[in-house]
XYZ file of C-alpha atoms in Angstrom:
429
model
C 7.146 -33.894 22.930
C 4.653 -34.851 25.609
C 0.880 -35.251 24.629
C -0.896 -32.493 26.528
C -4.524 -32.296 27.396
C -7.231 -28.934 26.628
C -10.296 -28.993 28.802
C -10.282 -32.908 29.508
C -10.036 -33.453 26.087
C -6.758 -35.895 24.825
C -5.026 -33.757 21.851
C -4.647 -35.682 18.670
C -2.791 -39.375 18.549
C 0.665 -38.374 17.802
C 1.329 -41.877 15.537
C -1.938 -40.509 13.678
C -0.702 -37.080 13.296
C 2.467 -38.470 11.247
C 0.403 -39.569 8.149
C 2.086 -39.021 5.012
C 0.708 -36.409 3.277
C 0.203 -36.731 -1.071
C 3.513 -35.498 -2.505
C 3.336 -33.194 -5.222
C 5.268 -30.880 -6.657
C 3.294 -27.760 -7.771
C 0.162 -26.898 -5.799
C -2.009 -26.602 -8.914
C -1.407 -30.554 -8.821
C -2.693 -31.287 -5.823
C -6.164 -31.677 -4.621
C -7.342 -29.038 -1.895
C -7.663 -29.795 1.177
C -7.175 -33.223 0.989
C -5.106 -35.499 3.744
C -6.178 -32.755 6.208
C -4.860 -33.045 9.654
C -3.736 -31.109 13.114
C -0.153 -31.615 14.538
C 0.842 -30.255 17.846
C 3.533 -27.610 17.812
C 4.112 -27.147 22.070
C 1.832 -26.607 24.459
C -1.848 -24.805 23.571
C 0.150 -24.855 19.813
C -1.305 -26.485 17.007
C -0.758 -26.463 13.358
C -3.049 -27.590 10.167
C -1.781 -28.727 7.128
C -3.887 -30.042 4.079
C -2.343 -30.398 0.750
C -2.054 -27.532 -1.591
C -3.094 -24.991 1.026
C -1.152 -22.795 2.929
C -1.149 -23.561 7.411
C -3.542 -22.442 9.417
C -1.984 -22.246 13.232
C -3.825 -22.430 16.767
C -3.079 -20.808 19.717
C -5.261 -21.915 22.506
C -6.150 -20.146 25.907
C -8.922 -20.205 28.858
C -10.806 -17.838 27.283
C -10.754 -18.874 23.663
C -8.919 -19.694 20.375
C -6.291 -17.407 18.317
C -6.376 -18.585 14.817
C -3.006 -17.853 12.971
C -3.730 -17.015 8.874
C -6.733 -18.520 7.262
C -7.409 -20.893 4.309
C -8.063 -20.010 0.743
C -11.672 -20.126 0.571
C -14.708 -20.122 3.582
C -15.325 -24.015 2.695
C -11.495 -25.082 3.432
C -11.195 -22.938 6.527
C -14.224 -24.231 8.059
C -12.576 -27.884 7.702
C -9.798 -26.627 9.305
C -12.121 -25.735 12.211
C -13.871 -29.165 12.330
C -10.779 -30.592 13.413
C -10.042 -28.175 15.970
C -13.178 -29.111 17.136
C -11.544 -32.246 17.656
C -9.110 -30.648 20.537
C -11.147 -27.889 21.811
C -14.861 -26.178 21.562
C -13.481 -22.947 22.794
C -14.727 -19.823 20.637
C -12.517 -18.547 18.131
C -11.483 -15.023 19.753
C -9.157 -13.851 17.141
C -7.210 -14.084 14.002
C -4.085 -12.534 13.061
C -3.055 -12.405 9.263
C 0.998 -12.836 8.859
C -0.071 -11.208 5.810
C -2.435 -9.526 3.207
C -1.793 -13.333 0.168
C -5.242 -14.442 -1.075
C -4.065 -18.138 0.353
C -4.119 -17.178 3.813
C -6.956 -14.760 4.106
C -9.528 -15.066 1.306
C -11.417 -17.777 3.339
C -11.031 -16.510 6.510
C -14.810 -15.881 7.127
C -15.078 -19.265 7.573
C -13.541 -19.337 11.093
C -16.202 -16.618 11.953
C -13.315 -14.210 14.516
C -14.433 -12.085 16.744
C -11.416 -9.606 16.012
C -9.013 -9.650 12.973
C -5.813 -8.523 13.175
C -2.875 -7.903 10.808
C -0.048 -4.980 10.480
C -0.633 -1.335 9.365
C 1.012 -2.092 6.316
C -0.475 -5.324 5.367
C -3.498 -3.316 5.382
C -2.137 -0.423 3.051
C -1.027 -3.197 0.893
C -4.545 -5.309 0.851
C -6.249 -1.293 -0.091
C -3.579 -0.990 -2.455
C -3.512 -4.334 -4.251
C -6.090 -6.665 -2.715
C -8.462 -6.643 -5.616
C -5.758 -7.782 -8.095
C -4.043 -10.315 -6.053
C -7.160 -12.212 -5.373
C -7.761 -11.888 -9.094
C -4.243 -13.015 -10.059
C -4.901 -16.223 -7.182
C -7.705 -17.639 -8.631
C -6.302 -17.377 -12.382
C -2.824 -19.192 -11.451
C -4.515 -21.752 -8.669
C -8.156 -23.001 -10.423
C -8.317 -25.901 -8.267
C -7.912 -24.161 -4.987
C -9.745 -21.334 -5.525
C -12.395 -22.479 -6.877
C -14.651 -22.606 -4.229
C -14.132 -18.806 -3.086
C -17.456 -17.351 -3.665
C -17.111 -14.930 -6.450
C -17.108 -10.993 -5.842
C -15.333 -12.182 -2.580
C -13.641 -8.317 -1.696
C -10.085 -8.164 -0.017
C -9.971 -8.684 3.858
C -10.409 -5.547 6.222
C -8.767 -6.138 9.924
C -10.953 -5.038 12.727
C -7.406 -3.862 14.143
C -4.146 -3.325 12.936
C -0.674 -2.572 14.895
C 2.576 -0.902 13.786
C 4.908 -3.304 15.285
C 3.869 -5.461 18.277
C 1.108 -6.567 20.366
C 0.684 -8.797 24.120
C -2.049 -10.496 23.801
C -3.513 -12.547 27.215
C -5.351 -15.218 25.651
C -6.226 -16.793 29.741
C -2.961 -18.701 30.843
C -1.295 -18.207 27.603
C 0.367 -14.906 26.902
C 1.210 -15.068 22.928
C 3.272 -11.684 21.026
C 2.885 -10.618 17.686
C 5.573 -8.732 15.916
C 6.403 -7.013 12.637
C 10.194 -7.671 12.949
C 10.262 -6.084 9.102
C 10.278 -6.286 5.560
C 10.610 -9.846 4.216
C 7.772 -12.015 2.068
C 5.722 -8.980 2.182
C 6.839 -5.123 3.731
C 3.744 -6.108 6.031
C 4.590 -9.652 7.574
C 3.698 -10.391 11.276
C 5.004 -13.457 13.156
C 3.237 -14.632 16.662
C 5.611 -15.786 19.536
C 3.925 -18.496 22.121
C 6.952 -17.769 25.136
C 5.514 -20.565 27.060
C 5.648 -23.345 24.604
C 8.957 -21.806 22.557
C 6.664 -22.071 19.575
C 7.089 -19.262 16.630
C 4.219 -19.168 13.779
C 6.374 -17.753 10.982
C 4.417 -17.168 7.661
C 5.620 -17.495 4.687
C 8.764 -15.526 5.793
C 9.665 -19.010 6.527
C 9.660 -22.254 4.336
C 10.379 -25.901 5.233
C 9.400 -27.823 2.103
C 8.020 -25.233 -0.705
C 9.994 -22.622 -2.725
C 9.415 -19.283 -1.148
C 6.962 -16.961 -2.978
C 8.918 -13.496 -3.623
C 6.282 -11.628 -6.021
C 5.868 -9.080 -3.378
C 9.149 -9.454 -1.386
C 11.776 -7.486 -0.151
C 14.725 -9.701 -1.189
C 17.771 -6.948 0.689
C 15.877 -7.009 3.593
C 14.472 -10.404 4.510
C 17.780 -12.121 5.937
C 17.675 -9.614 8.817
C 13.737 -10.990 9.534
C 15.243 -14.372 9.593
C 17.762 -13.301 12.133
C 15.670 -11.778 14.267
C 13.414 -15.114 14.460
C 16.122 -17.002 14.953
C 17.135 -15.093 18.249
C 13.766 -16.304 19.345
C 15.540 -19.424 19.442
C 11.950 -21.673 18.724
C 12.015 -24.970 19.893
C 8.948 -25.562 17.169
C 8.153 -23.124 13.845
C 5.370 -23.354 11.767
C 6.240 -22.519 8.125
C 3.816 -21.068 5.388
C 2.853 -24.228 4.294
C 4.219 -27.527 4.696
C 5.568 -29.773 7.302
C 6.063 -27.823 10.928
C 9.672 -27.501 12.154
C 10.185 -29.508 15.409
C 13.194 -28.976 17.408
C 15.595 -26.524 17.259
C 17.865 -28.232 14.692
C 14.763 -28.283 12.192
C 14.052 -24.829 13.044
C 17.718 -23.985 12.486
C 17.480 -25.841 9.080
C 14.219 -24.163 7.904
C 15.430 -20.598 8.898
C 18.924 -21.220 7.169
C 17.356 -22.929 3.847
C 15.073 -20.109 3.751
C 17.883 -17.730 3.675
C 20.078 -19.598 1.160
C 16.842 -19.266 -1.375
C 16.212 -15.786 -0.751
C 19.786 -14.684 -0.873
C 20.725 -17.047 -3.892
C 17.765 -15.474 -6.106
C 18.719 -11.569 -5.010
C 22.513 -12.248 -5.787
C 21.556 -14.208 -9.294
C 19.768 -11.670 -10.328
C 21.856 -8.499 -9.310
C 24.474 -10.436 -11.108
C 22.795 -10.027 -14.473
C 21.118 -7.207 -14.148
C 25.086 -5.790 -13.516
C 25.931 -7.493 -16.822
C 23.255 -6.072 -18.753
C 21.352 -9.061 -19.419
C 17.558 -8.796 -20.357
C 14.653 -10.354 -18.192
C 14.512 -13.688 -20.548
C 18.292 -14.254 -19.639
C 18.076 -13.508 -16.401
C 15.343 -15.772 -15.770
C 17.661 -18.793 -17.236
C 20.571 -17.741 -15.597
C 18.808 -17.652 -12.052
C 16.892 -20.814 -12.480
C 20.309 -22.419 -13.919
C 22.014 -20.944 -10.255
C 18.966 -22.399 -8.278
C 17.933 -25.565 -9.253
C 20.742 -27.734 -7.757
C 19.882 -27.078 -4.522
C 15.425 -25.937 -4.684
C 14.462 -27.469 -7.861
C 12.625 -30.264 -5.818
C 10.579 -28.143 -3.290
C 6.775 -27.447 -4.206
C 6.137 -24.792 -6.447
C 9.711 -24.259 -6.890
C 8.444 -23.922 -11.106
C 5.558 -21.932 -10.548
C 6.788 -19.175 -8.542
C 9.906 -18.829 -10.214
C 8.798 -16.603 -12.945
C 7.150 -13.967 -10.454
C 10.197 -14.615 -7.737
C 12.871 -13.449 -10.684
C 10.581 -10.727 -11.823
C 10.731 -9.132 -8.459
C 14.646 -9.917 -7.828
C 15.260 -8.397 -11.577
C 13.221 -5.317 -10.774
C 14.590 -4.747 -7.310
C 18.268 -5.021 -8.697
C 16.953 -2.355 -10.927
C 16.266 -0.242 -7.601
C 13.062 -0.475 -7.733
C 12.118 -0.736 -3.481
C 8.207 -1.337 -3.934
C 7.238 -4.294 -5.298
C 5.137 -4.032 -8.065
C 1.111 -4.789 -8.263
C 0.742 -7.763 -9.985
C -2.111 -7.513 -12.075
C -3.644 -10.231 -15.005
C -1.993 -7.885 -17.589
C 1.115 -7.820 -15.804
C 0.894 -11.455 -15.377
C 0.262 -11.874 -19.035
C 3.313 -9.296 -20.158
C 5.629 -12.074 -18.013
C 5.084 -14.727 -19.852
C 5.238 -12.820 -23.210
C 8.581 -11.588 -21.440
C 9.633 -15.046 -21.045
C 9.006 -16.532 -23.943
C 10.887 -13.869 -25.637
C 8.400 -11.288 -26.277
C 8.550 -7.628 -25.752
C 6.874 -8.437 -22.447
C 7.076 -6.130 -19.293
C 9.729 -3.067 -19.783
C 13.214 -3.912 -18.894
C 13.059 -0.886 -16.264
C 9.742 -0.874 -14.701
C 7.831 2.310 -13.929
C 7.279 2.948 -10.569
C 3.950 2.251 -9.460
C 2.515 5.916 -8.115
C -0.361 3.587 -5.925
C 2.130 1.021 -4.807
C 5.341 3.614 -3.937
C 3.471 6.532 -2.493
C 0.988 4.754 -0.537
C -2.173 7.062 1.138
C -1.875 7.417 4.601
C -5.384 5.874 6.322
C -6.264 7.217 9.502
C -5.852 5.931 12.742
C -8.385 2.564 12.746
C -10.892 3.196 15.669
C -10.512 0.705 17.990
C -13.011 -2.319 18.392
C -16.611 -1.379 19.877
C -17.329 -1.966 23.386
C -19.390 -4.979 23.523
C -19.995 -5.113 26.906
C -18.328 -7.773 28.177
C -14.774 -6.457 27.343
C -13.625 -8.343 30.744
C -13.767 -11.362 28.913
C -12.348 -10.604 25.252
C -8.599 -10.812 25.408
C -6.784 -8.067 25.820
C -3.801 -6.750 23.666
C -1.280 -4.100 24.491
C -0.089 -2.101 21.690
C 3.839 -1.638 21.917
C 4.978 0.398 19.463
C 8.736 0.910 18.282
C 10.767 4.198 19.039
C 11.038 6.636 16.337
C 14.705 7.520 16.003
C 15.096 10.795 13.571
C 17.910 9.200 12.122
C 15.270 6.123 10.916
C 17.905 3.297 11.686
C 16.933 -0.010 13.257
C 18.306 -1.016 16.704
C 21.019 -3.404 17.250
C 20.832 -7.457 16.704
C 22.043 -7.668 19.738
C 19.828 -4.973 21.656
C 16.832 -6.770 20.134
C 17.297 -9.762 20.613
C 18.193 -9.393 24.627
C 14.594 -7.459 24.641
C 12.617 -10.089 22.675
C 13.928 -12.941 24.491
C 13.634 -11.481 27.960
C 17.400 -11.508 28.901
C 18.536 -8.355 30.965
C 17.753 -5.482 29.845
C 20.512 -3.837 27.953
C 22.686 -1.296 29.862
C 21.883 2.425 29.432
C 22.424 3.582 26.112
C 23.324 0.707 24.649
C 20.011 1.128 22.464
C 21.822 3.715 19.964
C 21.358 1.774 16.675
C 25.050 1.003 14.938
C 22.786 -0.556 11.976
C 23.912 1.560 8.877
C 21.625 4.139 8.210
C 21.324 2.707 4.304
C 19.734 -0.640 5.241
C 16.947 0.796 7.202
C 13.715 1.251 6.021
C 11.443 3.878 6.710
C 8.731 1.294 6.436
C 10.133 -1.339 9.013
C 9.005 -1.280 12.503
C 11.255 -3.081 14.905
C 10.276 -4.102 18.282
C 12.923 -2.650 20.906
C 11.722 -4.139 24.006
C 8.733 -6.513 24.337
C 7.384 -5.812 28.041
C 7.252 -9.119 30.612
């Protein structure tokens, strides 16, 4: 990839920007923050990594800087600002939450947006169970929350969208897009068209074990497809080492899938035999480790990523809020205890969600002219709730022609849609 140039100012050496980072292999082992650095992604498309913290991605236009998730605490996001500093002094306009973690937007006041912006339901779900998952955060991670000022509340967006959004940042046009339910029933992932470079979340993994505490495990393979019809030539991955090229992004997507789809099947596997929680976690771990045993914080998520696979397999849709006591019963579960019930209760706050009213949009400041401005495309609402067609959306999202007339009838089963999901059907040139 070429070295490009922001406002006169040479982008980071490219030799420099391959320094090994500290391996480790849970992130409570590693020191935050540490071997800090920014690695260009594609044109205007950066990415920081620091170890034991999740990326932080830049987007960077004429009229200012889109910041792409935050850092876990104020402290370690303004580091991550110092060296974008090193590229660029251009304000930071806006930052979009892929979703409502404590590792990605706890700290995010330290970047000081002018607008934040995340999904509709990454909002329900930081009303719903903020509180307790930056509660939960800080008791599994000490070392890198420990600098996150304490009575620190959940994160509000200034705005929140449905499904997708055009923003103009000034010569750089950059999408954002809740193609649905994966990590979280909320994620968003932002598409840079001119540089072929797709910020993915933690929908996407290169080098850790994916976190699935809150995940949809049925759905998420049909996010993955849908981001790899993008066809990136660069993805940035929830934490770790950016995929660069589309091989790598090929790899990540496909890896990602093979983890996702090896921990739902485990665990609907036992669950079909009868087995309890305990076994189930052995079993899964036994059917995993082969291939993920050596990615970061393949040990430490595993407990919460079979919890969630046992209880969907149960039918269980919502995730449920993972609380200290919850966290606690786990353990006791998994060492044999009576631990959490072997068919979870619904969760009346978590399932039947309230329905907030429509966000009032940002203030006028004045000088509107010179914010950039976002276009709010929302998806169709077909009675019969199903999704469109892979092949409908993927021709729309990509900018291919358009598909012929009716050829946007949905042939999706009606039993793998979500009411929940929002799909982008055509994202306007």
């Amino acid at each position: 990839m070429n070295s490009q140039q922001i406002d006169g100012v040479p982008d980071i050496d490219r030799q420099n920007s391959e320094a090994v980072m500290a391996t480790y292999k849970n992130t409570k082992d590693a020191i935050p923050g540490e071997n800090g650095r920014l690695e260009e992604m594609g044109r205007n498309c950066y990415v920081y990594q620091s170890d034991g913290c999740a990326n932080t991605g830049f987007v960077i236009g004429e009229r200012g800087v889109l910041v792409i998730d935050g850092q876990p605490t104020p402290a370690l996001s303004q580091t991550a600002l110092e060296k974008l500093r090193e590229v660029t002094d251009k304000p930071v306009k806006l930052l979009v939450l892929t979703h409502f973690h404590a590792d990605v937007s706890a700290g995010i006041s330290g970047f000081e947006p002018g607008e934040i912006i995340a999904s509709d339901l990454t909002r329900r779900m930081s009303d719903t169970r903020g509180k307790q998952e930056i509660q939960v955060a800080r008791s599994r991670f000490e070392n890198v929350f420990g600098g996150l000022p304490h009575g620190t509340p959940p994160v509000v967006p200034s705005m929140t969208i449905a499904s997708s959004m055009s923003i103009d940042l000034g010569g750089c046009e950059v999408r954002l897009m809740h193609l649905g339910r994966a990590h979280t029933m909320g994620d968003l992932v932002v598409w840079v068209p001119q540089s072929g470079v797709l910020f993915a979340g933690d929908v996407v993994q290169t080098e850790a074990a994916p976190y699935c505490g809150d995940a949809h495990l049925a759905d998420w393979p049909r996010a993955l497809d849908r981001i790899a019809a993008f066809r990136p030539s660069a993805l940035m991955p929830g934490r770790g080492k950016p995929a660069q090229g589309a091989a790598a992004v090929s790899t990540a997507i496909e890896n990602t899938r093979e983890f996702v789809t090896g921990l739902r099947d485990a665990a609907a596997a036992c669950v079909e035999g009868s087995m309890g929680l305990k076994d189930t976690f052995e079993a899964v771990k036994d059917a995993l480790s082969p291939q993920f045993s050596g990615r970061t914080d393949f040990e430490e998520h595993l407990p919460f990523n079979v919890a969630r696979a046992y209880d969907e397999a149960l039918g269980l849709d919502q995730p449920q809020i993972w609380t200290l006591e919850r966290c606690a019963d786990l353990t006791d579960a998994l060492a044999g205890g009576s631990g959490i019930p072997a068919v979870p209760e619904p969760d009346s706050e978590a399932d039947q969600p309230a329905v907030h009213p429509e966000d009032n949009p940002p203030e006028d400041s004045g000088n509107q002219a010179q914010e950039p401005q976002g276009t709010l495309e929302t998806a169709s609402e077909d009675p019969s709730g199903e999704l469109v067609s892979d092949d409908v959306f993927a021709q729309s999202l990509l900018g291919d022609e358009q598909p012929s007339e009716g050829s946007s009838d949905a042939e999706t089963s009606g039993t793998e849609a979500v009411e929940d999901e929002k799909v982008l059907e055509d994202a306007r040139q």
